[in-house]
PDB file of C-alpha atoms and ligand atoms in Angstrom:
ATOM      1  CA  MET A 209       0.169  -0.008  -0.002  1.00  0.00           C
ATOM      2  CA  SER A 210       1.652   3.713  -0.924  1.00  0.00           C
ATOM      3  CA  LYS A 211       1.791   5.875   1.897  1.00  0.00           C
ATOM      4  CA  THR A 212      -0.963   8.053   0.313  1.00  0.00           C
ATOM      5  CA  ILE A 213      -3.288   5.025   0.105  1.00  0.00           C
ATOM      6  CA  GLU A 214      -2.707   4.664   3.631  1.00  0.00           C
ATOM      7  CA  ASN A 215      -3.260   8.241   4.289  1.00  0.00           C
ATOM      8  CA  LEU A 216      -6.331   8.062   2.397  1.00  0.00           C
ATOM      9  CA  MET A 217      -7.731   5.359   4.644  1.00  0.00           C
ATOM     10  CA  THR A 218      -6.343   6.948   7.508  1.00  0.00           C
ATOM     11  CA  ALA A 219      -8.387  10.148   6.697  1.00  0.00           C
ATOM     12  CA  PHE A 220     -11.450   8.127   5.792  1.00  0.00           C
ATOM     13  CA  ALA A 221     -11.330   6.339   9.415  1.00  0.00           C
ATOM     14  CA  GLY A 222     -11.344   9.904  10.966  1.00  0.00           C
ATOM     15  CA  GLU A 223     -13.605  11.391   8.777  1.00  0.00           C
ATOM     16  CA  SER A 224     -16.344   8.691   9.270  1.00  0.00           C
ATOM     17  CA  GLN A 225     -16.097   8.879  12.775  1.00  0.00           C
ATOM     18  CA  ALA A 226     -16.430  12.797  12.936  1.00  0.00           C
ATOM     19  CA  ASN A 227     -19.704  12.133  11.147  1.00  0.00           C
ATOM     20  CA  ARG A 228     -21.052   9.991  13.499  1.00  0.00           C
ATOM     21  CA  LYS A 229     -19.582  12.252  16.336  1.00  0.00           C
ATOM     22  CA  TYR A 230     -21.518  15.346  15.127  1.00  0.00           C
ATOM     23  CA  LEU A 231     -24.651  13.435  14.505  1.00  0.00           C
ATOM     24  CA  ALA A 232     -24.512  12.234  18.216  1.00  0.00           C
ATOM     25  CA  PHE A 233     -23.983  16.062  19.301  1.00  0.00           C
ATOM     26  CA  ALA A 234     -26.595  17.215  17.194  1.00  0.00           C
ATOM     27  CA  ARG A 235     -28.932  14.768  18.820  1.00  0.00           C
ATOM     28  CA  LYS A 236     -27.791  16.215  22.285  1.00  0.00           C
ATOM     29  CA  ALA A 237     -28.082  19.768  21.245  1.00  0.00           C
ATOM     30  CA  ASP A 238     -31.742  19.029  19.957  1.00  0.00           C
ATOM     31  CA  GLN A 239     -32.468  17.721  23.420  1.00  0.00           C
ATOM     32  CA  GLU A 240     -30.689  20.508  25.338  1.00  0.00           C
ATOM     33  CA  GLY A 241     -32.953  23.112  22.911  1.00  0.00           C
ATOM     34  CA  HIS A 242     -30.005  24.531  21.103  1.00  0.00           C
ATOM     35  CA  ARG A 243     -31.324  24.356  17.551  1.00  0.00           C
ATOM     36  CA  GLN A 244     -28.550  26.387  16.068  1.00  0.00           C
ATOM     37  CA  ALA A 245     -25.847  24.169  17.307  1.00  0.00           C
ATOM     38  CA  ALA A 246     -27.692  21.068  16.056  1.00  0.00           C
ATOM     39  CA  LYS A 247     -28.034  22.181  12.781  1.00  0.00           C
ATOM     40  CA  LEU A 248     -23.989  23.191  12.537  1.00  0.00           C
ATOM     41  CA  PHE A 249     -23.141  19.859  13.925  1.00  0.00           C
ATOM     42  CA  ARG A 250     -25.274  18.566  11.404  1.00  0.00           C
ATOM     43  CA  ALA A 251     -24.382  20.502   8.359  1.00  0.00           C
ATOM     44  CA  ALA A 252     -20.756  19.595   9.027  1.00  0.00           C
ATOM     45  CA  ALA A 253     -21.512  15.920   9.793  1.00  0.00           C
ATOM     46  CA  HIS A 254     -22.585  15.879   6.086  1.00  0.00           C
ATOM     47  CA  ALA A 255     -19.607  17.488   5.085  1.00  0.00           C
ATOM     48  CA  GLU A 256     -17.750  15.134   6.685  1.00  0.00           C
ATOM     49  CA  THR A 257     -19.483  12.003   4.802  1.00  0.00           C
ATOM     50  CA  ILE A 258     -18.553  14.057   1.720  1.00  0.00           C
ATOM     51  CA  HIS A 259     -14.789  14.054   2.797  1.00  0.00           C
ATOM     52  CA  ALA A 260     -14.915  10.599   3.768  1.00  0.00           C
ATOM     53  CA  LEU A 261     -16.620   9.205   0.333  1.00  0.00           C
ATOM     54  CA  ASN A 262     -14.301  11.149  -1.634  1.00  0.00           C
ATOM     55  CA  HIS A 263     -11.259   9.489   0.160  1.00  0.00           C
ATOM     56  CA  LEU A 264     -12.865   6.134   0.285  1.00  0.00           C
ATOM     57  CA  LYS A 265     -13.233   6.668  -3.963  1.00  0.00           C
ATOM     58  CA  ALA A 266      -9.747   7.983  -4.285  1.00  0.00           C
ATOM     59  CA  ALA A 267      -8.527   5.320  -2.766  1.00  0.00           C
ATOM     60  CA  GLY A 268      -9.966   2.589  -4.860  1.00  0.00           C
ATOM     61  CA  GLU A 269     -12.106   0.816  -2.166  1.00  0.00           C
ATOM     62  CA  ILE A 270     -15.422   1.455  -4.266  1.00  0.00           C
ATOM     63  CA  LYS A 271     -15.454  -1.438  -6.268  1.00  0.00           C
ATOM     64  CA  SER A 272     -18.229  -3.739  -8.093  1.00  0.00           C
ATOM     65  CA  THR A 273     -21.302  -4.800  -5.911  1.00  0.00           C
ATOM     66  CA  THR A 274     -19.928  -8.130  -5.991  1.00  0.00           C
ATOM     67  CA  GLU A 275     -16.818  -7.465  -4.744  1.00  0.00           C
ATOM     68  CA  ASN A 276     -18.081  -4.896  -2.114  1.00  0.00           C
ATOM     69  CA  LEU A 277     -20.466  -7.423  -1.022  1.00  0.00           C
ATOM     70  CA  GLN A 278     -17.239 -10.152  -0.198  1.00  0.00           C
ATOM     71  CA  ALA A 279     -15.424  -7.097   1.247  1.00  0.00           C
ATOM     72  CA  ALA A 280     -18.354  -6.507   3.310  1.00  0.00           C
ATOM     73  CA  ILE A 281     -18.314 -10.234   4.405  1.00  0.00           C
ATOM     74  CA  GLY A 282     -15.169  -9.961   5.529  1.00  0.00           C
ATOM     75  CA  GLY A 283     -15.430  -6.926   7.359  1.00  0.00           C
ATOM     76  CA  GLU A 284     -18.618  -8.523   9.569  1.00  0.00           C
ATOM     77  CA  ASN A 285     -16.386 -11.753  10.012  1.00  0.00           C
ATOM     78  CA  TYR A 286     -13.579 -10.170  11.103  1.00  0.00           C
ATOM     79  CA  GLU A 287     -15.522  -7.524  13.465  1.00  0.00           C
ATOM     80  CA  ALA A 288     -17.834 -10.528  14.820  1.00  0.00           C
ATOM     81  CA  ASN A 289     -15.171 -13.184  15.062  1.00  0.00           C
ATOM     82  CA  ALA A 290     -11.618 -11.153  15.832  1.00  0.00           C
ATOM     83  CA  MET A 291     -12.605  -7.929  17.021  1.00  0.00           C
ATOM     84  CA  TYR A 292     -15.037  -7.932  19.164  1.00  0.00           C
ATOM     85  CA  PRO A 293     -14.786 -11.174  21.237  1.00  0.00           C
ATOM     86  CA  PRO A 294     -11.608  -9.877  23.327  1.00  0.00           C
ATOM     87  CA  MET A 295     -12.885  -6.625  23.764  1.00  0.00           C
ATOM     88  CA  LEU A 296     -16.040  -7.893  25.075  1.00  0.00           C
ATOM     89  CA  ALA A 297     -13.890 -10.474  27.403  1.00  0.00           C
ATOM     90  CA  GLU A 298     -12.234  -7.485  28.603  1.00  0.00           C
ATOM     91  CA  ALA A 299     -15.008  -5.537  29.671  1.00  0.00           C
ATOM     92  CA  ASN A 300     -16.699  -8.321  31.202  1.00  0.00           C
ATOM     93  CA  ALA A 301     -13.434  -8.966  32.897  1.00  0.00           C
ATOM     94  CA  SER A 302     -13.132  -5.340  33.883  1.00  0.00           C
ATOM     95  CA  GLY A 303     -16.874  -5.183  35.473  1.00  0.00           C
ATOM     96  CA  GLU A 304     -17.487  -2.301  32.562  1.00  0.00           C
ATOM     97  CA  LYS A 305     -20.980  -3.444  32.110  1.00  0.00           C
ATOM     98  CA  VAL A 306     -22.294  -0.765  29.463  1.00  0.00           C
ATOM     99  CA  ALA A 307     -19.341  -1.098  27.419  1.00  0.00           C
ATOM    100  CA  ALA A 308     -19.895  -5.020  27.629  1.00  0.00           C
ATOM    101  CA  ARG A 309     -23.444  -4.624  26.480  1.00  0.00           C
ATOM    102  CA  SER A 310     -22.814  -2.385  23.726  1.00  0.00           C
ATOM    103  CA  PHE A 311     -20.176  -4.722  22.453  1.00  0.00           C
ATOM    104  CA  GLU A 312     -22.182  -7.843  22.838  1.00  0.00           C
ATOM    105  CA  TRP A 313     -25.091  -6.036  20.853  1.00  0.00           C
ATOM    106  CA  ALA A 314     -22.660  -5.467  18.065  1.00  0.00           C
ATOM    107  CA  LEU A 315     -21.090  -8.842  17.980  1.00  0.00           C
ATOM    108  CA  GLU A 316     -24.772 -10.139  17.849  1.00  0.00           C
ATOM    109  CA  VAL A 317     -25.397  -8.360  14.837  1.00  0.00           C
ATOM    110  CA  GLU A 318     -22.414  -8.360  12.915  1.00  0.00           C
ATOM    111  CA  LYS A 319     -23.008 -12.435  12.714  1.00  0.00           C
ATOM    112  CA  ILE A 320     -26.536 -11.461  11.023  1.00  0.00           C
ATOM    113  CA  HIS A 321     -24.878  -8.784   8.780  1.00  0.00           C
ATOM    114  CA  GLU A 322     -22.439 -11.451   7.549  1.00  0.00           C
ATOM    115  CA  ALA A 323     -25.201 -14.025   6.705  1.00  0.00           C
ATOM    116  CA  LEU A 324     -27.405 -11.366   5.180  1.00  0.00           C
ATOM    117  CA  TYR A 325     -24.547 -10.072   2.966  1.00  0.00           C
ATOM    118  CA  ARG A 326     -23.808 -13.982   1.919  1.00  0.00           C
ATOM    119  CA  LYS A 327     -27.225 -14.129   1.445  1.00  0.00           C
ATOM    120  CA  ALA A 328     -27.007 -11.418  -1.115  1.00  0.00           C
ATOM    121  CA  ALA A 329     -23.763 -12.231  -2.668  1.00  0.00           C
ATOM    122  CA  GLU A 330     -25.417 -15.821  -3.478  1.00  0.00           C
ATOM    123  CA  THR A 331     -28.682 -14.309  -5.091  1.00  0.00           C
ATOM    124  CA  ILE A 332     -27.246 -10.846  -6.779  1.00  0.00           C
ATOM    125  CA  GLY A 333     -28.316 -10.975 -10.191  1.00  0.00           C
ATOM    126  CA  LYS A 334     -31.016 -13.288  -9.795  1.00  0.00           C
ATOM    127  CA  GLU A 335     -34.888 -13.016  -9.623  1.00  0.00           C
ATOM    128  CA  THR A 336     -35.886 -12.511  -5.736  1.00  0.00           C
ATOM    129  CA  PRO A 337     -38.752 -10.709  -4.028  1.00  0.00           C
ATOM    130  CA  ASP A 338     -38.262  -7.580  -2.988  1.00  0.00           C
ATOM    131  CA  VAL A 339     -37.714  -6.698   0.737  1.00  0.00           C
ATOM    132  CA  ASP A 340     -37.295  -3.969   2.913  1.00  0.00           C
ATOM    133  CA  TYR A 341     -34.789  -4.350   5.721  1.00  0.00           C
ATOM    134  CA  TYR A 342     -35.937  -3.322   9.390  1.00  0.00           C
ATOM    135  CA  VAL A 343     -33.347  -2.118  11.574  1.00  0.00           C
ATOM    136  CA  CYS A 344     -33.546  -2.318  15.798  1.00  0.00           C
ATOM    137  CA  PRO A 345     -33.092   1.438  16.930  1.00  0.00           C
ATOM    138  CA  VAL A 346     -31.721   0.199  20.457  1.00  0.00           C
ATOM    139  CA  CYS A 347     -29.234  -2.484  19.225  1.00  0.00           C
ATOM    140  CA  GLY A 348     -29.101  -2.363  15.134  1.00  0.00           C
ATOM    141  CA  PHE A 349     -30.333  -5.899  14.920  1.00  0.00           C
ATOM    142  CA  THR A 350     -31.048  -6.429  11.357  1.00  0.00           C
ATOM    143  CA  HIS A 351     -34.300  -7.957   9.827  1.00  0.00           C
ATOM    144  CA  GLU A 352     -35.435  -9.121   6.418  1.00  0.00           C
ATOM    145  CA  GLY A 353     -39.341  -7.769   6.582  1.00  0.00           C
ATOM    146  CA  PRO A 354     -40.841  -6.459   9.752  1.00  0.00           C
ATOM    147  CA  LEU A 355     -40.258  -7.913  13.071  1.00  0.00           C
ATOM    148  CA  VAL A 356     -42.924  -9.448  15.097  1.00  0.00           C
ATOM    149  CA  GLY A 357     -42.455  -9.784  18.548  1.00  0.00           C
ATOM    150  CA  LYS A 358     -39.335  -8.654  20.318  1.00  0.00           C
ATOM    151  CA  CYS A 359     -35.993  -8.330  18.963  1.00  0.00           C
ATOM    152  CA  PRO A 360     -33.513 -11.327  19.618  1.00  0.00           C
ATOM    153  CA  VAL A 361     -30.834  -9.452  20.489  1.00  0.00           C
ATOM    154  CA  CYS A 362     -31.975  -6.734  22.858  1.00  0.00           C
ATOM    155  CA  GLY A 363     -35.706  -7.265  23.521  1.00  0.00           C
ATOM    156  CA  ALA A 364     -36.979  -4.184  22.207  1.00  0.00           C
ATOM    157  CA  PRO A 365     -40.263  -4.487  20.679  1.00  0.00           C
ATOM    158  CA  GLY A 366     -40.641  -5.033  16.889  1.00  0.00           C
ATOM    159  CA  GLU A 367     -43.102  -2.307  15.988  1.00  0.00           C
ATOM    160  CA  LYS A 368     -40.107   0.279  17.082  1.00  0.00           C
ATOM    161  CA  PHE A 369     -37.800  -1.051  14.692  1.00  0.00           C
ATOM    162  CA  GLU A 370     -36.983   1.570  11.353  1.00  0.00           C
ATOM    163  CA  ARG A 371     -37.821   0.266   8.121  1.00  0.00           C
ATOM    164  CA  VAL A 372     -34.982   0.749   5.458  1.00  0.00           C
ATOM    165  CA  GLU A 373     -35.574   0.690   1.874  1.00  0.00           C
TER     166      GLU A 373
HETATM  167 FE1  FE2 B  18     -22.427  -4.915  10.617  1.00  0.00          FE
HETATM  168 FE1  FE2 B  19     -32.276  -4.655  19.258  1.00  0.00          FE
END
């Protein structure tokens, strides 16, 4: 990897984080009644997304959908099997319950994501019924179609799930 590609990927990671951080800050500003600050956080967050996508594109990391699905499978597999287990174990060992729950929810959901991506990779280009995905607003559990009952990962009610087209 050239130094510039490495720099692009480092910048991509930083801009991606800034995007999510500013959106979290915007939500907090809204809760506190600071409308103008919330708007600025959202505007800057949007700009950071543009930067992040420019960097990713310049690094040559946006390929065909078939290749992108393989990249996504690899990423989710790594998170569920290599990245999160030691993080979860460490948080449990040190009694950091909020962190442990956050890691555990993500770990469980990344397994589902990998399975959904594998299914998509197998069926890409074939006639398949159109389906919307539903995402748990608490833990991120992702489901094909509406969920009846409770989220299997965190227990949130299925009717709270957000539909994604
Ligand atoms: Fe995921
Ligand atoms: Fe959930």
